[in-house]
Tab-separated table of C-alpha atoms and ligand atoms in Angstrom:
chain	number	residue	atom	x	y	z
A	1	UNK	CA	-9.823	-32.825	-15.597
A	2	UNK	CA	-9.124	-29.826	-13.758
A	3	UNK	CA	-8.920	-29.554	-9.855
A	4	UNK	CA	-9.443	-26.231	-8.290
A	5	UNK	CA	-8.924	-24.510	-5.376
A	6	UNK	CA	-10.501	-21.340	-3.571
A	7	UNK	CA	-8.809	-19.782	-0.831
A	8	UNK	CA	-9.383	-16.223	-0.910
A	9	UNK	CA	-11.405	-15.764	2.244
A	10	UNK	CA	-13.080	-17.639	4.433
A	11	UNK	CA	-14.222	-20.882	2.245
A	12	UNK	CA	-11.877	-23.511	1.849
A	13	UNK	CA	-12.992	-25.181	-1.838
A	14	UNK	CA	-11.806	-27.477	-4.234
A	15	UNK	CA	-13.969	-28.748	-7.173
A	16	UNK	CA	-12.928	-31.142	-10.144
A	17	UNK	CA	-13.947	-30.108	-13.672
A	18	UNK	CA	-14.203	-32.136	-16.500
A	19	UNK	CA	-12.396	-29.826	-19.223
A	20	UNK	CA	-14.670	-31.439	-22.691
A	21	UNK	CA	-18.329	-31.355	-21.123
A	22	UNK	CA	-17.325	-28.821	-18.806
A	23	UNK	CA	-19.293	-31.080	-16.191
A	24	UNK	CA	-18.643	-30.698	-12.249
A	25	UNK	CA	-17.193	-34.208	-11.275
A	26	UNK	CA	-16.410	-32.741	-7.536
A	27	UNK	CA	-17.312	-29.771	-5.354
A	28	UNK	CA	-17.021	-29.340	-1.371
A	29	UNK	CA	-16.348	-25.966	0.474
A	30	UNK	CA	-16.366	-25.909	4.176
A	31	UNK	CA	-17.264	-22.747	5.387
A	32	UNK	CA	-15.607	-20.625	8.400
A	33	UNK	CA	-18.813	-18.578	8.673
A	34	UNK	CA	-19.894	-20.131	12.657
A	35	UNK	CA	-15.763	-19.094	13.232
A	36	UNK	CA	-15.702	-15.834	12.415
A	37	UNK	CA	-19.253	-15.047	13.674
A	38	UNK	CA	-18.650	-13.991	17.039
A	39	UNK	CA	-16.006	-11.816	16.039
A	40	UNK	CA	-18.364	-9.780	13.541
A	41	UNK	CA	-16.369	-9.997	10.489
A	42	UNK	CA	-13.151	-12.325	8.988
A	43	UNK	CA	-10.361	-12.852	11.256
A	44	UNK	CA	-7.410	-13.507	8.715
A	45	UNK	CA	-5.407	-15.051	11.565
A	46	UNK	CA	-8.162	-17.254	12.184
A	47	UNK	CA	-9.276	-17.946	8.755
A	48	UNK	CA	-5.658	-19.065	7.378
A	49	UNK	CA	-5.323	-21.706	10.456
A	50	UNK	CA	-8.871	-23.036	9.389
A	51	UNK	CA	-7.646	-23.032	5.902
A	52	UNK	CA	-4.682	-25.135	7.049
A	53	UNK	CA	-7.003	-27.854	8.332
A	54	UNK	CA	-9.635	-27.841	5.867
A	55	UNK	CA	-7.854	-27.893	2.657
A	56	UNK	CA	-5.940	-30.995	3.072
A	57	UNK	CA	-9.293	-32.948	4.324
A	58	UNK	CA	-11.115	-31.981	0.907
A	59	UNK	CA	-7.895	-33.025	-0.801
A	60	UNK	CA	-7.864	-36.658	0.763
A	61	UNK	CA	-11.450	-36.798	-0.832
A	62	UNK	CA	-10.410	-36.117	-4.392
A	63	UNK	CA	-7.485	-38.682	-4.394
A	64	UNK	CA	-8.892	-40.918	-7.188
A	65	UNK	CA	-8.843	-38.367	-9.743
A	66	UNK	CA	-5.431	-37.593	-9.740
A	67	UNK	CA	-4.305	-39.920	-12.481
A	68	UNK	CA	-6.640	-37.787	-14.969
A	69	UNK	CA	-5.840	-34.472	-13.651
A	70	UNK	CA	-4.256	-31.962	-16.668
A	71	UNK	CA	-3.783	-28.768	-14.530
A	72	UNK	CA	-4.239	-26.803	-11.087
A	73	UNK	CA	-6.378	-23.706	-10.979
A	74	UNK	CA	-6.165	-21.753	-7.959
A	75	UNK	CA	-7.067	-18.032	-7.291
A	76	UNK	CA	-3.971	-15.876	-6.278
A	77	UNK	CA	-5.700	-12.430	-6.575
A	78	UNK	CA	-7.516	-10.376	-4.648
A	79	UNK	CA	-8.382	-11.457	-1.268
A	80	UNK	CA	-6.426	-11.998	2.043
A	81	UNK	CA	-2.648	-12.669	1.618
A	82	UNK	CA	-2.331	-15.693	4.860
A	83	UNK	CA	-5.180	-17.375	3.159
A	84	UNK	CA	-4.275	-17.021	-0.385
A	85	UNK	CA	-1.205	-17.886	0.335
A	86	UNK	CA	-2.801	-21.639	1.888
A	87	UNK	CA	-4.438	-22.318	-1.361
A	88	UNK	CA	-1.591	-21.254	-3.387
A	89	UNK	CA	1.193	-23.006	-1.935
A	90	UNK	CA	-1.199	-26.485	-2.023
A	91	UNK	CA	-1.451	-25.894	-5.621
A	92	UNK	CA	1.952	-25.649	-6.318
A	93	UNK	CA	2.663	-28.967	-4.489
A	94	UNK	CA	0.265	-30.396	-6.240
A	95	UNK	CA	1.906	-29.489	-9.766
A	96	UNK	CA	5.440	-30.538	-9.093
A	97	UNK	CA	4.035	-34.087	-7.652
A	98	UNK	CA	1.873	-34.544	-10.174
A	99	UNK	CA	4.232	-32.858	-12.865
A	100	UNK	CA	1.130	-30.828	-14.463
A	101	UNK	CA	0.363	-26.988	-15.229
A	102	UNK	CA	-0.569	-24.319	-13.263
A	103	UNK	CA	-3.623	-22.132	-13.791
A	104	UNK	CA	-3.265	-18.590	-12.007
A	105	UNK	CA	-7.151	-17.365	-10.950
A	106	UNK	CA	-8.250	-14.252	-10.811
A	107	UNK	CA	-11.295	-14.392	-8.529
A	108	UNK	CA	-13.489	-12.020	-9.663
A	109	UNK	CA	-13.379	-13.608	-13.462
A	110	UNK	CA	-14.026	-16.876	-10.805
A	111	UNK	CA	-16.955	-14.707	-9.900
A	112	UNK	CA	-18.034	-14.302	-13.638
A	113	UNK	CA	-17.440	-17.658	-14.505
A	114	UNK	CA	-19.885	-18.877	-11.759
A	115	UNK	CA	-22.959	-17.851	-14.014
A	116	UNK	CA	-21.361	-20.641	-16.519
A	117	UNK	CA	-20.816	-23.764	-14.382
A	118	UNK	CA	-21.344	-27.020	-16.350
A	119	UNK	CA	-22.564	-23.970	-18.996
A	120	UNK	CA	-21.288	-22.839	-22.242
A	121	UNK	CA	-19.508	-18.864	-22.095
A	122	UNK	CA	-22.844	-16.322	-23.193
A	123	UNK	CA	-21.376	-13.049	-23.786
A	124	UNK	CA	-20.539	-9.768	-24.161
A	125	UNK	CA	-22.377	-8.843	-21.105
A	126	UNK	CA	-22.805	-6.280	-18.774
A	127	UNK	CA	-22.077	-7.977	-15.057
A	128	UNK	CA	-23.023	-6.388	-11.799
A	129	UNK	CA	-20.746	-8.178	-9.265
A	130	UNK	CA	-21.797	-7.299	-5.751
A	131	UNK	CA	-19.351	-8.882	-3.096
A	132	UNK	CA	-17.991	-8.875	0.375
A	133	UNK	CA	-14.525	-6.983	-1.154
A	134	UNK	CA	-16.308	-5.360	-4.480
A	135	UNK	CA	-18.948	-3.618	-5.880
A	136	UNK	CA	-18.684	-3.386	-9.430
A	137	UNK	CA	-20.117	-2.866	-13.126
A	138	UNK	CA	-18.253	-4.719	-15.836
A	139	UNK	CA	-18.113	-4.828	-19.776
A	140	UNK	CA	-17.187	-8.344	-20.507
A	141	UNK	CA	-16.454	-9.579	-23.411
A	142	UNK	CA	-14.235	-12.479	-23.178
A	143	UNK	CA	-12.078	-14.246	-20.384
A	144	UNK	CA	-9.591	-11.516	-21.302
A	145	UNK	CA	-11.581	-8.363	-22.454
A	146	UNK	CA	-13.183	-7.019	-18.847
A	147	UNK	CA	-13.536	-3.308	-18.161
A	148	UNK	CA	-14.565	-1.563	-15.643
A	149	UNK	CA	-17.194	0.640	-16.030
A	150	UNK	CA	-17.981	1.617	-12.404
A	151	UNK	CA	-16.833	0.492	-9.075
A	152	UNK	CA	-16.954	1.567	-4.868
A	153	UNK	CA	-15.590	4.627	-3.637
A	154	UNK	CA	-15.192	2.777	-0.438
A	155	UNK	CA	-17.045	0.108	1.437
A	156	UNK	CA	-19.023	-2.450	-1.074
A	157	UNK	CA	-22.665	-3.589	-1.140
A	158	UNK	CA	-22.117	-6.851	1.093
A	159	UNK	CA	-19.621	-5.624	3.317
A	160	UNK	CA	-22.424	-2.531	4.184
A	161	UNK	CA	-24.924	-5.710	5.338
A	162	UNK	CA	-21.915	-7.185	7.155
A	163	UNK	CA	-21.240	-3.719	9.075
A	164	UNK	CA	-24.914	-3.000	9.910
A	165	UNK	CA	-24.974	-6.507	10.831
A	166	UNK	CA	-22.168	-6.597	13.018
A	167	UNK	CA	-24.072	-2.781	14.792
A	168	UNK	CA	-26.851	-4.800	15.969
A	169	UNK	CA	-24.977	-7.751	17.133
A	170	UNK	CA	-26.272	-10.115	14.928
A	171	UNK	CA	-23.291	-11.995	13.956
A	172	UNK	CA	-21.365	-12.731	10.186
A	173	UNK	CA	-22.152	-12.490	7.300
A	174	UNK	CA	-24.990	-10.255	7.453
A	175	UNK	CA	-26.363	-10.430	4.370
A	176	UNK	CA	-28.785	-12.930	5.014
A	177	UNK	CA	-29.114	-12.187	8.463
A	178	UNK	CA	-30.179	-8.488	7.283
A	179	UNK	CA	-32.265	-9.887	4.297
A	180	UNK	CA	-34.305	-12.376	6.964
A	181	UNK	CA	-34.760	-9.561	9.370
A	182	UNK	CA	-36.071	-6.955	6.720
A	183	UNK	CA	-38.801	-9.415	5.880
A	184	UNK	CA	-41.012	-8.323	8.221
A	185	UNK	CA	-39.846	-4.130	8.256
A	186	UNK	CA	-41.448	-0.997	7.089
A	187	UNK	CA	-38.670	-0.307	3.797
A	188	UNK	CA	-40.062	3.451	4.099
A	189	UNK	CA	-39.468	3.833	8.076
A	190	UNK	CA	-36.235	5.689	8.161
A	191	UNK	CA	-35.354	7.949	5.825
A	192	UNK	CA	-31.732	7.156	4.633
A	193	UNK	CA	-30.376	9.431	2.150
A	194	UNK	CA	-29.426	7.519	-1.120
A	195	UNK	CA	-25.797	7.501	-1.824
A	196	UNK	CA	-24.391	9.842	-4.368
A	197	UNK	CA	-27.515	10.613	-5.797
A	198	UNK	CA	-26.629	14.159	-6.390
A	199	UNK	CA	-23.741	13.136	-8.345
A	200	UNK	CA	-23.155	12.822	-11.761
A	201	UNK	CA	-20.708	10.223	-11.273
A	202	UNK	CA	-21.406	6.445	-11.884
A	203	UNK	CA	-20.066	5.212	-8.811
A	204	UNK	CA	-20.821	3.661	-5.408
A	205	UNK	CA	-20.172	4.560	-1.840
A	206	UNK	CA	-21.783	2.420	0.919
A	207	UNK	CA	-19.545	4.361	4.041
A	208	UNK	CA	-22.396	7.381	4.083
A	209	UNK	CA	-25.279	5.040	4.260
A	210	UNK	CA	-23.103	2.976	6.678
A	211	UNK	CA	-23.288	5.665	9.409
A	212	UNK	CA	-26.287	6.768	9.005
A	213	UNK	CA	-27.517	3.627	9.563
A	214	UNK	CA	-24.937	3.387	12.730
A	215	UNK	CA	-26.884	6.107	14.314
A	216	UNK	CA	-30.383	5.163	13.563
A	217	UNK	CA	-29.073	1.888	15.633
A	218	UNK	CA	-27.494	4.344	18.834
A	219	UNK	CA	-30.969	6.001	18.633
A	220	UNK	CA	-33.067	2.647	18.894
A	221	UNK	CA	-30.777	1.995	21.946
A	222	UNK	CA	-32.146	-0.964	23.469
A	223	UNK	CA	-35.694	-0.824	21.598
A	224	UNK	CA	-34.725	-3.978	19.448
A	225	UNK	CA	-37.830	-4.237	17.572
A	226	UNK	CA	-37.049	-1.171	15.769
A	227	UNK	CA	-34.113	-3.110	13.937
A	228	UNK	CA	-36.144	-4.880	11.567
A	229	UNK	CA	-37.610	-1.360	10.217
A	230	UNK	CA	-33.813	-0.207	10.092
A	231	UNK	CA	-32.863	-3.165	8.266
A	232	UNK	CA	-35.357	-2.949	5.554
A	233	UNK	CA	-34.658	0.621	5.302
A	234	UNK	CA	-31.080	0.027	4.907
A	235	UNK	CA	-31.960	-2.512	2.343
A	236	UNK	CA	-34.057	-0.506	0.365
A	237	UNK	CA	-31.870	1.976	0.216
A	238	UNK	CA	-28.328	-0.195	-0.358
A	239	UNK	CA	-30.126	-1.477	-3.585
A	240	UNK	CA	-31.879	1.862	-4.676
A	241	UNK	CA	-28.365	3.405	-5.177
A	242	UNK	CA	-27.200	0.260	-7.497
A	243	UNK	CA	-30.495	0.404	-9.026
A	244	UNK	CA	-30.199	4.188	-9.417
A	245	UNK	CA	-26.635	4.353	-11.257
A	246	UNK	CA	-27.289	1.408	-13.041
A	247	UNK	CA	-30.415	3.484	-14.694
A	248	UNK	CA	-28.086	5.997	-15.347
A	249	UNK	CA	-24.827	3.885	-16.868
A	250	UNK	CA	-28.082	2.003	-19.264
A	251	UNK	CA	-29.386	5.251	-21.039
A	252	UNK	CA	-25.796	5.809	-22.318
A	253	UNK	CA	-24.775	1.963	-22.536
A	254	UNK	CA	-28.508	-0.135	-22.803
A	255	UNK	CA	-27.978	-3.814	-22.080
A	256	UNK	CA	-28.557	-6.374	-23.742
A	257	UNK	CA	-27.284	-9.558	-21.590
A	258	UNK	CA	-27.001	-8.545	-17.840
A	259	UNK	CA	-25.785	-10.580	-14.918
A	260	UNK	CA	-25.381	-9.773	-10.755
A	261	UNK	CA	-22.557	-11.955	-9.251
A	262	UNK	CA	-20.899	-12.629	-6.181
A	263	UNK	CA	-21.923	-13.239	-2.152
A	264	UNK	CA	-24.632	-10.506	-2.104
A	265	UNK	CA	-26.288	-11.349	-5.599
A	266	UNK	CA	-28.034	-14.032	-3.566
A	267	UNK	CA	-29.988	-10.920	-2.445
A	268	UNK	CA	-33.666	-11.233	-2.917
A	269	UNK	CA	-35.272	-7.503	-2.522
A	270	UNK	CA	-31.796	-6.826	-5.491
A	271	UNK	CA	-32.844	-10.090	-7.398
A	272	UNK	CA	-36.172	-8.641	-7.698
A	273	UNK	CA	-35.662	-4.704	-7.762
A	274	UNK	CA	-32.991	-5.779	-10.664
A	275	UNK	CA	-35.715	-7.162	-12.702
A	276	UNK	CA	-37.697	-4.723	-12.675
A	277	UNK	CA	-35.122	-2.231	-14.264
A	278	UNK	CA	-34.597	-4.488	-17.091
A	279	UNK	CA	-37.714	-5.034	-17.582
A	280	UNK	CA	-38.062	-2.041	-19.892
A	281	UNK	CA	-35.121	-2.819	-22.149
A	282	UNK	CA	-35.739	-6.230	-22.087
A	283	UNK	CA	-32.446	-7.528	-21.480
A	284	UNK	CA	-31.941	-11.323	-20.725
A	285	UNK	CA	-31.068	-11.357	-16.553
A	286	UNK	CA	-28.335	-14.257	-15.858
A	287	UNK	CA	-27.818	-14.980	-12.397
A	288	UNK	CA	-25.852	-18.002	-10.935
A	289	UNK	CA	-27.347	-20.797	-8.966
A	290	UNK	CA	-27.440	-19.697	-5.129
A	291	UNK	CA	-24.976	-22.558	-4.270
A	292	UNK	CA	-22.665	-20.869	-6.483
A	293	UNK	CA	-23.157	-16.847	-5.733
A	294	UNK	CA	-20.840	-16.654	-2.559
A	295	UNK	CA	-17.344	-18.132	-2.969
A	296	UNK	CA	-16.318	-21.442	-4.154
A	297	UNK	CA	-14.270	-23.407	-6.206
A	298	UNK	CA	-16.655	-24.471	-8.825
A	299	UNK	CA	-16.340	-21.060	-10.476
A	300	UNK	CA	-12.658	-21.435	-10.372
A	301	UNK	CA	-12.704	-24.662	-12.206
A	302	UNK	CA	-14.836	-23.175	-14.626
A	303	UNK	CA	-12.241	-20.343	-15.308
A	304	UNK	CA	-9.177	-22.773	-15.297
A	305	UNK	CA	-11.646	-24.804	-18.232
A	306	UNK	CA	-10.869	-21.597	-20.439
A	307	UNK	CA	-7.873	-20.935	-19.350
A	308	UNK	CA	-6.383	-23.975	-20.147
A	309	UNK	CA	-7.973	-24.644	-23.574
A	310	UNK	CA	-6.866	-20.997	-24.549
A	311	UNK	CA	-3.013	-22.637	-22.948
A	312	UNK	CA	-2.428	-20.069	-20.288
A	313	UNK	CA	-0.324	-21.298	-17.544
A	314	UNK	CA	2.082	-19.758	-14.862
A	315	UNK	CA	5.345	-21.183	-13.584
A	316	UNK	CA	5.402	-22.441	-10.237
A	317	UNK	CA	8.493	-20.495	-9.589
A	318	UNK	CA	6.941	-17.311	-10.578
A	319	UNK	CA	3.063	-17.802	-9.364
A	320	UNK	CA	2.743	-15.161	-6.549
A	321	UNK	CA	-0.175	-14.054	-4.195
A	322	UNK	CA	-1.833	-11.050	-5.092
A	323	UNK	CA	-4.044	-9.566	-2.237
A	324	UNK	CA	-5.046	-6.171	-3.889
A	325	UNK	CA	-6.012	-6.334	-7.221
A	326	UNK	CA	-8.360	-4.795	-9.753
A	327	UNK	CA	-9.996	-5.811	-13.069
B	1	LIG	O1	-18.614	-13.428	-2.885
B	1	LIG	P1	-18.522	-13.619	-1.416
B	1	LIG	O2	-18.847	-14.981	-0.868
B	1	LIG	O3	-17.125	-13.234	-0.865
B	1	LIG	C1	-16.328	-12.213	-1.404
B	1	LIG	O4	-15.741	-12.428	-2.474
B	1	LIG	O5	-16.333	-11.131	-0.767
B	1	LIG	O6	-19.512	-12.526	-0.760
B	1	LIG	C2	-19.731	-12.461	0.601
B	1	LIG	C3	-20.582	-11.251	0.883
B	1	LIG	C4	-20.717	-10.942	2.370
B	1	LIG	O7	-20.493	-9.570	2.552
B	1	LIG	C5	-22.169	-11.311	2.657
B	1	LIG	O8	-22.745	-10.576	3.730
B	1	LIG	C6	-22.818	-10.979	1.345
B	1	LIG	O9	-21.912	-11.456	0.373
B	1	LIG	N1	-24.125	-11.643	1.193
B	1	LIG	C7	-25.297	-10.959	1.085
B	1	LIG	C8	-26.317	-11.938	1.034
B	1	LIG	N2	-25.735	-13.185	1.096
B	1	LIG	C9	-24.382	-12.964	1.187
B	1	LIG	N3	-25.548	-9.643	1.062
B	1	LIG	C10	-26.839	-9.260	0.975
B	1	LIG	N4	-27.868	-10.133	0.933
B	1	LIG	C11	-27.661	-11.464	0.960
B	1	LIG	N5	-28.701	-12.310	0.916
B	2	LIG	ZN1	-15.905	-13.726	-3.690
């Protein structure tokens, strides 16, 4: 078995994965989302002290699977060094006790990985991952062969739900608070201009959309029934600019397995507006469980699974944090 632990942001995780069957034994992640809500956005302060309390209860609960344990997978890279660093330094106490390897994650492969819990690897495949830190297109072919093929100039997709969120007061995340409010809106209200989509370049840039957005908000002033028309609109056009590169990226490079992963793939009006672009090229659409889209340590287990059958390990001496890194 392998225990895992997530500490990247602001979910303190640990699973236990059975390395054979690939079976989830364990899984609990407490959440910091209520925490950080008033403040609009992650405190890191804040989130490493939570970390500090939660971690260790979770750990009490997975106590009886110790004796079976054959590693420690925890990610290191990218996220927020004081919380990474929680995570991290548990998992090295855990390997000298217990005298077993260490598994150094890198959580956007976690991010993969989370389409394959309890799941056999299906690839190559082209992966969408869609985050509160990333907005990215990948080539993947194997746990080590990942490229990417197109990635944010600046803000990413759920950090621009998280901002427009945090405009109209409506706490953190905002993803789903902007997805429930949208419901009800007019998509084609406002008229925000799609990102890039003059360029030639596949790429993404959420900061443009971002202000625009900001002062379609100052201009509502206190007429808050206008947000739910901004929020669809915002929505509508967040996803047409993915949808819009992607279309561009598949006439050169035409899919054949495609998956969206990450926080913000739990996004229904993307889910949907997704399939509809493959539709045409009939690629198979993977998508992981909404339990496992935002972050968690089931997806790191799943990574340490392949990790350690392919015998990759890090020293405990030299395992290091990693806040800013890319695939
Ligand atoms: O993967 P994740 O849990 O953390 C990072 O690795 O960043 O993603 C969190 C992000 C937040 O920005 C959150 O607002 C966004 O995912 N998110 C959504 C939705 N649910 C979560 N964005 C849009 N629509 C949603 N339904
Ligand atoms: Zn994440």
């Amino acid at each position: 078995m392998i225990l895992s632990i997530e500490s990247s942001c602001d979910d303190s995780a640990i699973a236990i994965t059975e390395i054979q069957t690939k079976k989830l034994l364990f899984h609990k992640k407490i959440s910091q989302e209520l925490d950080h809500s008033v403040y609009g956005g992650v405190v890191p302060e804040l989130a490493a002290r939570l970390h500090a309390e939660a971690l260790p209860k979770i750990l009490e609960q997975v106590q009886p699977y110790f004796s079976e344990l054959k590693a420690v997978a925890v990610t290191a890279t990218p996220g927020l060094a004081v919380t990474l660093v929680e995570g991290v330094t548990m998992a090295k106490a855990i390997a000298v006790a217990l005298g077993i390897p260490l598994i150094e994650v890198n959580h956007l492969v976690g991010h993969i990985y989370s389409l394959f819990i309890e799941k056999e690897e299906a690839f190559p495949m082209t992966v969408l991952l869609v985050s509160g830190g990333h907005t990215q297109v990948m080539e993947v072919k194997s746990l080590r062969e990942i490229k990417t093929v197109a990635k944010s100039m600046d803000d990413s997709f759920g950090e621009s739900f998280d901002k427009v969120a945090k405009m109209m007061g409506l706490g953190y995340p905002g993803g789903p608070l902007i997805q429930e409010l949208a419901k009800d809106g007019d998509r084609l209200k406002y008229n925000f201009t799609v990102p890039l989509h003059q360029s030639p370049l596949i790429a993404f840039s959420y900061s443009g959309l971002k202000n625009a957005v900001r002062l379609a908000v100052l201009e509502a002033g206190d007429d808050r029934s206008l947000y739910k028309d901004i929020a669809a609109s915002f929505e509508h056009i967040a996803t047409k600019h993915l949808i819009m590169k992607l279309k561009k990226y598949f006439k050169t490079n035409p899919p054949k397995r495609f998956a969206i992963v990450g926080g913000a793939s739990a996004n229904l009006y993307l889910r949907e507006q997704i399939e509809l672009l493959l539709a045409p090229h009939k690629a198979e659409l993977f998508l992981s469980e909404l339990k496992y889209c935002a972050d968690n340590a089931a997806m790191i287990g799943r990574v340490g699974v392949e990790m350690y059958k392919a015998g990759i390990f890090v020293s405990v001496e030299s395992l290091d944090i990693t806040p800013k890194s890319e695939l």
